[in-house]
Amino acid sequence: MLLTMNPPGSVVNPGFIAIRGDRIAIMGPEPAPADISADLVIDASNMVVLPGLINAHTHAAMTLFRGLADDLPLMEWLTRYIFPIERNLKPEWVYWGARLAALEMIRSGTTTFCDMYLFEDQTAEAAKSCGIRAMVGEVLYDFPSPSYGPLENGYEATRELALKWKDDPLISVAVEPHSPYTCAPELFEKAAELSLELDIPMITHLSESRDEINQVLAKHGKRPVAYLDGLGVLNERLIADHCVFLSEEEMDLLAARNVAVSHNPESNMKLASGIAPVPGLLKRGIRVGLGTDGCASNNNLNMFGEMDTAAKLHKVAGGDLTAMDAETVVETATLGGARALGMDGDLGGIENGKKADLIILDFDRPHLIPMYNPYSHLVYSANGSEVVTSIINGRPVMLNGRFSSIDEHEVFARVREIEKEIRALIGV
C-alpha cells in the first residue's frame, strides 16, 4: 500500500515504485509494467510505504545529554548541567552524538532532519556518513561560542558551511540565530542579509515560552513576532521553531509574511512551555512541519510518538475531537515538513520525479490488524519499530532492519566513552 501524500490522503493499493538513481522513475497501481527490471527488488506485501518522515527541528548531538537532568527547574537544568557541558563541548562529541541521532532517526522512519547546534560541520559529516538527509546551521548568539569564538566569526563559519555543502545531494545549510532573547537586533539583521545573499533559509526559536515574551517585551517594547517583523526578518525564508505563544494577530502576520513553523509538542510539554496553536496556523495556510526538538528536552527522536502526541494534545487543548485528524498529522510529518523547509519540490510525497526518500513499515503486527484506515494506525498505533526499510536519496540505508554501511556497535561504544567524559566533567 502506497500512501503517496500526493495529494494528501491519496492511497494506491496495491502499488509499485521503480527507482532510478536518486529519484522515483515510475510509480502507480499494480501490476508494474512488464519491461521494468531492477538490481534490487523489495517485496512489500502486507506493508505500507510512505514518504520518509521529516523531523523539522532537532539538536541532534544532544542525544549525548539524554536523561542527564530531567524534571528540574529550567535555570538549574541549564546552569548546573547544560551550560558547563557546552562550554567544554568537543567537535568529536558532536560527530558521534549526531551519528547516534541519525541511527535513531533512520530506525524510526525519519529520512530528513533540520538541525541547530554547535560544531554543525560535524553534524553534517555525521549525517552524510550515515546516509541521512539534513539541513544544518551553526547556532548564532550574542555571546562567544565554544565552536567559533566571537560572534563575528560565526557569520564566517555559516558562510563557509554553506559554501562547503553547496549542491550536496544530502546536506543543505541554513542561517540560524538562536532566538530573540539571545540575539541583538544587529545579529538578526546580519543573519537575514546572509540568508538572502546565500539564498538559504533562516531558522530561529520564536515565542517558545512566557519568559521569552516577557524578556523581549522588557528589552524591546514589543512581543517577539512584532520585534522580528520590525527588523524585516519575517519572510518566506524564515522557519520559526515552537511558536507556542501567538495571538490571533500574530498568526495573521506570520501567514501574511509566509513564515514557516516547526511544531514540537513533546518538548513544549516536557518543559511546561505550553501548547502551540497549530490548528489556527494550519487554518491560515501556514506551512507547519513537525519536530522532536533535542533529546535533552524530549528524550527521543521518534516521529511516530510525536505524531501521536500532536494529534491527542490538540484535541484536548481545543475540546474538539476532530482537531488535528490523523491524515493532517501525517501530512505535517511528511509533505508539511517538506514545505516548511522549502523542499517540497523534491520531498514529502511519492510521485514520479521526486527524490526516492521512502520508508516501509511492516503492518503484519498484532496491534496493526485489522486495518481500516492506515493514517489512523500510523498516528495512534504504530511506534516506529515497524519501520523495516529506509531508502534515502535512492539508497537503501536500512534494508530489512539492517544498516548497509553503519556499524551501530561502534557508535554505541564511542558514545559510552563520551558519557564517561561528561560524567567526570559535571560530577555525576
PDB file of C-alpha atoms in Angstrom, residues 43-260:
ATOM      1  CA  ASP A  43       8.636  -7.334  -1.697  1.00  0.00           C
ATOM      2  CA  ALA A  44       6.452  -5.090   0.456  1.00  0.00           C
ATOM      3  CA  SER A  45       3.432  -7.382   0.716  1.00  0.00           C
ATOM      4  CA  ASN A  46       1.366  -6.629   3.852  1.00  0.00           C
ATOM      5  CA  MET A  47       3.440  -3.495   4.263  1.00  0.00           C
ATOM      6  CA  VAL A  48       2.831   0.225   3.934  1.00  0.00           C
ATOM      7  CA  VAL A  49       5.138   2.554   2.017  1.00  0.00           C
ATOM      8  CA  LEU A  50       5.118   6.282   2.639  1.00  0.00           C
ATOM      9  CA  PRO A  51       7.447   9.248   2.155  1.00  0.00           C
ATOM     10  CA  GLY A  52      10.247   9.362   4.685  1.00  0.00           C
ATOM     11  CA  LEU A  53       9.380  11.380   7.779  1.00  0.00           C
ATOM     12  CA  ILE A  54      10.843  14.872   8.115  1.00  0.00           C
ATOM     13  CA  ASN A  55      11.934  15.996  11.578  1.00  0.00           C
ATOM     14  CA  ALA A  56      11.599  19.765  11.249  1.00  0.00           C
ATOM     15  CA  HIS A  57      13.546  20.738  14.393  1.00  0.00           C
ATOM     16  CA  THR A  58      16.367  18.946  16.200  1.00  0.00           C
ATOM     17  CA  HIS A  59      19.575  19.469  18.135  1.00  0.00           C
ATOM     18  CA  ALA A  60      20.932  16.098  17.034  1.00  0.00           C
ATOM     19  CA  ALA A  61      24.115  15.886  19.117  1.00  0.00           C
ATOM     20  CA  MET A  62      22.111  16.445  22.301  1.00  0.00           C
ATOM     21  CA  THR A  63      21.489  12.698  22.247  1.00  0.00           C
ATOM     22  CA  LEU A  64      24.607  12.849  24.449  1.00  0.00           C
ATOM     23  CA  PHE A  65      22.510  14.547  27.165  1.00  0.00           C
ATOM     24  CA  ARG A  66      19.513  12.200  27.037  1.00  0.00           C
ATOM     25  CA  GLY A  67      18.153  11.693  30.554  1.00  0.00           C
ATOM     26  CA  LEU A  68      21.032  13.627  32.117  1.00  0.00           C
ATOM     27  CA  ALA A  69      18.975  16.052  34.173  1.00  0.00           C
ATOM     28  CA  ASP A  70      15.243  15.560  33.814  1.00  0.00           C
ATOM     29  CA  ASP A  71      12.446  17.115  35.877  1.00  0.00           C
ATOM     30  CA  LEU A  72      14.449  20.088  37.129  1.00  0.00           C
ATOM     31  CA  PRO A  73      13.673  23.812  37.112  1.00  0.00           C
ATOM     32  CA  LEU A  74      14.878  25.351  33.859  1.00  0.00           C
ATOM     33  CA  MET A  75      17.655  27.524  35.299  1.00  0.00           C
ATOM     34  CA  GLU A  76      19.054  24.685  37.407  1.00  0.00           C
ATOM     35  CA  TRP A  77      18.961  22.415  34.347  1.00  0.00           C
ATOM     36  CA  LEU A  78      20.846  24.995  32.308  1.00  0.00           C
ATOM     37  CA  THR A  79      23.398  26.288  34.825  1.00  0.00           C
ATOM     38  CA  ARG A  80      24.179  23.030  36.622  1.00  0.00           C
ATOM     39  CA  TYR A  81      24.308  20.728  33.614  1.00  0.00           C
ATOM     40  CA  ILE A  82      23.856  22.016  30.056  1.00  0.00           C
ATOM     41  CA  PHE A  83      25.970  25.203  30.086  1.00  0.00           C
ATOM     42  CA  PRO A  84      29.016  23.582  31.785  1.00  0.00           C
ATOM     43  CA  ILE A  85      28.987  20.764  29.250  1.00  0.00           C
ATOM     44  CA  GLU A  86      28.530  23.009  26.237  1.00  0.00           C
ATOM     45  CA  ARG A  87      31.378  25.278  27.369  1.00  0.00           C
ATOM     46  CA  ASN A  88      33.614  22.210  27.111  1.00  0.00           C
ATOM     47  CA  LEU A  89      31.984  20.676  24.038  1.00  0.00           C
ATOM     48  CA  LYS A  90      34.328  18.914  21.634  1.00  0.00           C
ATOM     49  CA  PRO A  91      33.843  18.536  17.861  1.00  0.00           C
ATOM     50  CA  GLU A  92      34.197  14.761  18.102  1.00  0.00           C
ATOM     51  CA  TRP A  93      31.430  14.649  20.708  1.00  0.00           C
ATOM     52  CA  VAL A  94      29.098  16.384  18.278  1.00  0.00           C
ATOM     53  CA  TYR A  95      30.089  13.986  15.490  1.00  0.00           C
ATOM     54  CA  TRP A  96      29.338  10.843  17.461  1.00  0.00           C
ATOM     55  CA  GLY A  97      26.249  12.298  19.128  1.00  0.00           C
ATOM     56  CA  ALA A  98      24.886  13.189  15.691  1.00  0.00           C
ATOM     57  CA  ARG A  99      25.666   9.712  14.357  1.00  0.00           C
ATOM     58  CA  LEU A 100      23.748   8.226  17.273  1.00  0.00           C
ATOM     59  CA  ALA A 101      20.857  10.565  16.427  1.00  0.00           C
ATOM     60  CA  ALA A 102      20.976   9.537  12.778  1.00  0.00           C
ATOM     61  CA  LEU A 103      20.770   5.869  13.717  1.00  0.00           C
ATOM     62  CA  GLU A 104      17.795   6.512  15.973  1.00  0.00           C
ATOM     63  CA  MET A 105      16.010   8.566  13.337  1.00  0.00           C
ATOM     64  CA  ILE A 106      16.612   6.137  10.476  1.00  0.00           C
ATOM     65  CA  ARG A 107      15.407   3.216  12.607  1.00  0.00           C
ATOM     66  CA  SER A 108      12.158   5.048  13.354  1.00  0.00           C
ATOM     67  CA  GLY A 109      11.429   6.291   9.845  1.00  0.00           C
ATOM     68  CA  THR A 110      12.977   9.769   9.666  1.00  0.00           C
ATOM     69  CA  THR A 111      14.866  10.401   6.442  1.00  0.00           C
ATOM     70  CA  THR A 112      15.418  14.182   6.787  1.00  0.00           C
ATOM     71  CA  PHE A 113      16.133  16.328   9.835  1.00  0.00           C
ATOM     72  CA  CYS A 114      16.617  20.054  10.362  1.00  0.00           C
ATOM     73  CA  ASP A 115      19.296  20.811  12.937  1.00  0.00           C
ATOM     74  CA  MET A 116      20.596  23.708  15.035  1.00  0.00           C
ATOM     75  CA  TYR A 117      23.638  23.289  17.271  1.00  0.00           C
ATOM     76  CA  LEU A 118      27.366  23.853  17.733  1.00  0.00           C
ATOM     77  CA  PHE A 119      30.155  22.448  15.516  1.00  0.00           C
ATOM     78  CA  GLU A 120      27.496  21.860  12.863  1.00  0.00           C
ATOM     79  CA  ASP A 121      30.003  20.837  10.223  1.00  0.00           C
ATOM     80  CA  GLN A 122      30.494  17.745  12.371  1.00  0.00           C
ATOM     81  CA  THR A 123      26.735  17.127  12.318  1.00  0.00           C
ATOM     82  CA  ALA A 124      26.795  17.450   8.535  1.00  0.00           C
ATOM     83  CA  GLU A 125      29.690  14.993   8.277  1.00  0.00           C
ATOM     84  CA  ALA A 126      27.900  12.564  10.586  1.00  0.00           C
ATOM     85  CA  ALA A 127      24.652  12.779   8.626  1.00  0.00           C
ATOM     86  CA  LYS A 128      26.469  12.312   5.339  1.00  0.00           C
ATOM     87  CA  SER A 129      28.336   9.280   6.657  1.00  0.00           C
ATOM     88  CA  CYS A 130      25.045   7.696   7.782  1.00  0.00           C
ATOM     89  CA  GLY A 131      23.253   8.475   4.533  1.00  0.00           C
ATOM     90  CA  ILE A 132      20.517  10.639   6.067  1.00  0.00           C
ATOM     91  CA  ARG A 133      19.367  13.965   4.635  1.00  0.00           C
ATOM     92  CA  ALA A 134      19.945  17.022   6.852  1.00  0.00           C
ATOM     93  CA  MET A 135      19.583  20.781   6.906  1.00  0.00           C
ATOM     94  CA  VAL A 136      22.178  22.133   9.346  1.00  0.00           C
ATOM     95  CA  GLY A 137      23.139  25.522  10.744  1.00  0.00           C
ATOM     96  CA  GLU A 138      25.658  26.838  13.260  1.00  0.00           C
ATOM     97  CA  VAL A 139      23.763  28.470  16.116  1.00  0.00           C
ATOM     98  CA  LEU A 140      24.466  32.195  16.465  1.00  0.00           C
ATOM     99  CA  TYR A 141      24.030  34.269  19.611  1.00  0.00           C
ATOM    100  CA  ASP A 142      25.426  37.429  21.206  1.00  0.00           C
ATOM    101  CA  PHE A 143      27.950  35.719  23.448  1.00  0.00           C
ATOM    102  CA  PRO A 144      31.044  33.775  22.291  1.00  0.00           C
ATOM    103  CA  SER A 145      30.540  30.229  21.066  1.00  0.00           C
ATOM    104  CA  PRO A 146      32.696  27.241  22.059  1.00  0.00           C
ATOM    105  CA  SER A 147      32.632  26.387  18.374  1.00  0.00           C
ATOM    106  CA  TYR A 148      33.691  29.580  16.562  1.00  0.00           C
ATOM    107  CA  GLY A 149      34.535  32.068  19.351  1.00  0.00           C
ATOM    108  CA  PRO A 150      33.388  35.714  18.896  1.00  0.00           C
ATOM    109  CA  LEU A 151      30.124  36.318  17.048  1.00  0.00           C
ATOM    110  CA  GLU A 152      31.834  37.894  14.042  1.00  0.00           C
ATOM    111  CA  ASN A 153      33.482  34.530  13.394  1.00  0.00           C
ATOM    112  CA  GLY A 154      30.044  32.914  13.463  1.00  0.00           C
ATOM    113  CA  TYR A 155      28.936  34.711  10.315  1.00  0.00           C
ATOM    114  CA  GLU A 156      32.036  33.483   8.522  1.00  0.00           C
ATOM    115  CA  ALA A 157      31.523  29.968   9.905  1.00  0.00           C
ATOM    116  CA  THR A 158      27.999  29.993   8.470  1.00  0.00           C
ATOM    117  CA  ARG A 159      29.251  31.224   5.111  1.00  0.00           C
ATOM    118  CA  GLU A 160      31.966  28.560   4.986  1.00  0.00           C
ATOM    119  CA  LEU A 161      29.462  25.869   5.963  1.00  0.00           C
ATOM    120  CA  ALA A 162      27.089  26.943   3.185  1.00  0.00           C
ATOM    121  CA  LEU A 163      29.840  27.032   0.575  1.00  0.00           C
ATOM    122  CA  LYS A 164      31.301  23.692   1.632  1.00  0.00           C
ATOM    123  CA  TRP A 165      27.989  21.849   1.324  1.00  0.00           C
ATOM    124  CA  LYS A 166      26.548  23.760  -1.620  1.00  0.00           C
ATOM    125  CA  ASP A 167      24.866  21.376  -4.081  1.00  0.00           C
ATOM    126  CA  ASP A 168      25.494  18.333  -1.894  1.00  0.00           C
ATOM    127  CA  PRO A 169      22.813  15.690  -2.540  1.00  0.00           C
ATOM    128  CA  LEU A 170      22.101  15.169   1.184  1.00  0.00           C
ATOM    129  CA  ILE A 171      23.263  18.234   3.127  1.00  0.00           C
ATOM    130  CA  SER A 172      21.860  21.765   2.995  1.00  0.00           C
ATOM    131  CA  VAL A 173      22.593  24.749   5.221  1.00  0.00           C
ATOM    132  CA  ALA A 174      20.590  27.474   6.971  1.00  0.00           C
ATOM    133  CA  VAL A 175      21.494  30.662   8.868  1.00  0.00           C
ATOM    134  CA  GLU A 176      20.465  30.099  12.479  1.00  0.00           C
ATOM    135  CA  PRO A 177      20.281  32.927  15.046  1.00  0.00           C
ATOM    136  CA  HIS A 178      19.212  31.268  18.272  1.00  0.00           C
ATOM    137  CA  SER A 179      16.276  33.394  19.464  1.00  0.00           C
ATOM    138  CA  PRO A 180      15.005  36.939  20.050  1.00  0.00           C
ATOM    139  CA  TYR A 181      16.192  36.847  23.678  1.00  0.00           C
ATOM    140  CA  THR A 182      19.768  35.751  22.915  1.00  0.00           C
ATOM    141  CA  CYS A 183      20.358  37.778  19.741  1.00  0.00           C
ATOM    142  CA  ALA A 184      20.691  41.548  19.372  1.00  0.00           C
ATOM    143  CA  PRO A 185      18.812  43.344  16.579  1.00  0.00           C
ATOM    144  CA  GLU A 186      22.061  43.690  14.626  1.00  0.00           C
ATOM    145  CA  LEU A 187      22.582  39.926  14.722  1.00  0.00           C
ATOM    146  CA  PHE A 188      19.146  39.244  13.252  1.00  0.00           C
ATOM    147  CA  GLU A 189      19.662  41.879  10.563  1.00  0.00           C
ATOM    148  CA  LYS A 190      23.059  40.454   9.604  1.00  0.00           C
ATOM    149  CA  ALA A 191      21.647  36.915   9.597  1.00  0.00           C
ATOM    150  CA  ALA A 192      18.794  37.998   7.326  1.00  0.00           C
ATOM    151  CA  GLU A 193      21.280  39.607   4.934  1.00  0.00           C
ATOM    152  CA  LEU A 194      23.332  36.399   4.890  1.00  0.00           C
ATOM    153  CA  SER A 195      20.229  34.312   4.254  1.00  0.00           C
ATOM    154  CA  LEU A 196      19.334  36.493   1.276  1.00  0.00           C
ATOM    155  CA  GLU A 197      22.895  36.644  -0.067  1.00  0.00           C
ATOM    156  CA  LEU A 198      23.441  32.884   0.109  1.00  0.00           C
ATOM    157  CA  ASP A 199      19.820  32.106  -0.849  1.00  0.00           C
ATOM    158  CA  ILE A 200      19.366  29.749   2.077  1.00  0.00           C
ATOM    159  CA  PRO A 201      16.713  29.561   4.834  1.00  0.00           C
ATOM    160  CA  MET A 202      16.939  31.241   8.213  1.00  0.00           C
ATOM    161  CA  ILE A 203      15.848  29.423  11.377  1.00  0.00           C
ATOM    162  CA  THR A 204      15.202  30.699  14.893  1.00  0.00           C
ATOM    163  CA  HIS A 205      13.329  29.784  18.066  1.00  0.00           C
ATOM    164  CA  LEU A 206      10.307  32.069  18.356  1.00  0.00           C
ATOM    165  CA  SER A 207       7.707  32.699  21.081  1.00  0.00           C
ATOM    166  CA  GLU A 208       8.607  29.448  22.823  1.00  0.00           C
ATOM    167  CA  SER A 209       7.925  30.463  26.426  1.00  0.00           C
ATOM    168  CA  ARG A 210       6.330  33.131  28.597  1.00  0.00           C
ATOM    169  CA  ASP A 211       9.793  34.085  29.842  1.00  0.00           C
ATOM    170  CA  GLU A 212      10.854  34.830  26.269  1.00  0.00           C
ATOM    171  CA  ILE A 213       7.794  37.011  25.693  1.00  0.00           C
ATOM    172  CA  ASN A 214       8.478  38.960  28.898  1.00  0.00           C
ATOM    173  CA  GLN A 215      12.207  39.384  28.211  1.00  0.00           C
ATOM    174  CA  VAL A 216      11.668  40.672  24.683  1.00  0.00           C
ATOM    175  CA  LEU A 217       8.875  42.989  25.821  1.00  0.00           C
ATOM    176  CA  ALA A 218      11.072  44.419  28.577  1.00  0.00           C
ATOM    177  CA  LYS A 219      14.084  44.886  26.311  1.00  0.00           C
ATOM    178  CA  HIS A 220      12.499  45.969  23.036  1.00  0.00           C
ATOM    179  CA  GLY A 221       8.970  47.070  23.927  1.00  0.00           C
ATOM    180  CA  LYS A 222       7.446  44.533  21.558  1.00  0.00           C
ATOM    181  CA  ARG A 223       6.465  40.879  21.601  1.00  0.00           C
ATOM    182  CA  PRO A 224       8.866  38.591  19.678  1.00  0.00           C
ATOM    183  CA  VAL A 225       6.830  38.363  16.454  1.00  0.00           C
ATOM    184  CA  ALA A 226       6.415  42.138  16.150  1.00  0.00           C
ATOM    185  CA  TYR A 227      10.057  42.623  17.148  1.00  0.00           C
ATOM    186  CA  LEU A 228      11.305  40.396  14.312  1.00  0.00           C
ATOM    187  CA  ASP A 229       8.860  41.927  11.873  1.00  0.00           C
ATOM    188  CA  GLY A 230      10.226  45.361  12.710  1.00  0.00           C
ATOM    189  CA  LEU A 231      13.695  44.069  11.825  1.00  0.00           C
ATOM    190  CA  GLY A 232      12.478  42.828   8.436  1.00  0.00           C
ATOM    191  CA  VAL A 233      13.156  39.224   9.403  1.00  0.00           C
ATOM    192  CA  LEU A 234       9.688  37.754   8.849  1.00  0.00           C
ATOM    193  CA  ASN A 235       9.571  36.385   5.309  1.00  0.00           C
ATOM    194  CA  GLU A 236       9.239  33.187   3.277  1.00  0.00           C
ATOM    195  CA  ARG A 237      12.821  32.134   4.108  1.00  0.00           C
ATOM    196  CA  LEU A 238      12.207  32.057   7.879  1.00  0.00           C
ATOM    197  CA  ILE A 239      11.446  28.823   9.724  1.00  0.00           C
ATOM    198  CA  ALA A 240      10.217  29.629  13.243  1.00  0.00           C
ATOM    199  CA  ASP A 241      10.588  26.870  15.834  1.00  0.00           C
ATOM    200  CA  HIS A 242       7.936  26.316  18.538  1.00  0.00           C
ATOM    201  CA  CYS A 243       5.613  29.378  18.226  1.00  0.00           C
ATOM    202  CA  VAL A 244       3.770  28.415  21.410  1.00  0.00           C
ATOM    203  CA  PHE A 245       2.516  31.862  22.450  1.00  0.00           C
ATOM    204  CA  LEU A 246       0.847  33.555  19.497  1.00  0.00           C
ATOM    205  CA  SER A 247      -2.108  35.917  19.398  1.00  0.00           C
ATOM    206  CA  GLU A 248      -4.630  35.850  16.560  1.00  0.00           C
ATOM    207  CA  GLU A 249      -2.963  38.964  15.134  1.00  0.00           C
ATOM    208  CA  GLU A 250       0.473  37.355  15.304  1.00  0.00           C
ATOM    209  CA  MET A 251      -0.775  34.278  13.461  1.00  0.00           C
ATOM    210  CA  ASP A 252      -2.252  36.557  10.808  1.00  0.00           C
ATOM    211  CA  LEU A 253       1.103  38.310  10.481  1.00  0.00           C
ATOM    212  CA  LEU A 254       3.047  35.043  10.145  1.00  0.00           C
ATOM    213  CA  ALA A 255       0.615  33.984   7.424  1.00  0.00           C
ATOM    214  CA  ALA A 256       0.916  37.317   5.616  1.00  0.00           C
ATOM    215  CA  ARG A 257       4.718  37.065   5.706  1.00  0.00           C
ATOM    216  CA  ASN A 258       4.658  33.392   4.612  1.00  0.00           C
ATOM    217  CA  VAL A 259       6.759  32.278   7.596  1.00  0.00           C
ATOM    218  CA  ALA A 260       7.031  28.508   8.160  1.00  0.00           C
TER     219      ALA A 260
END
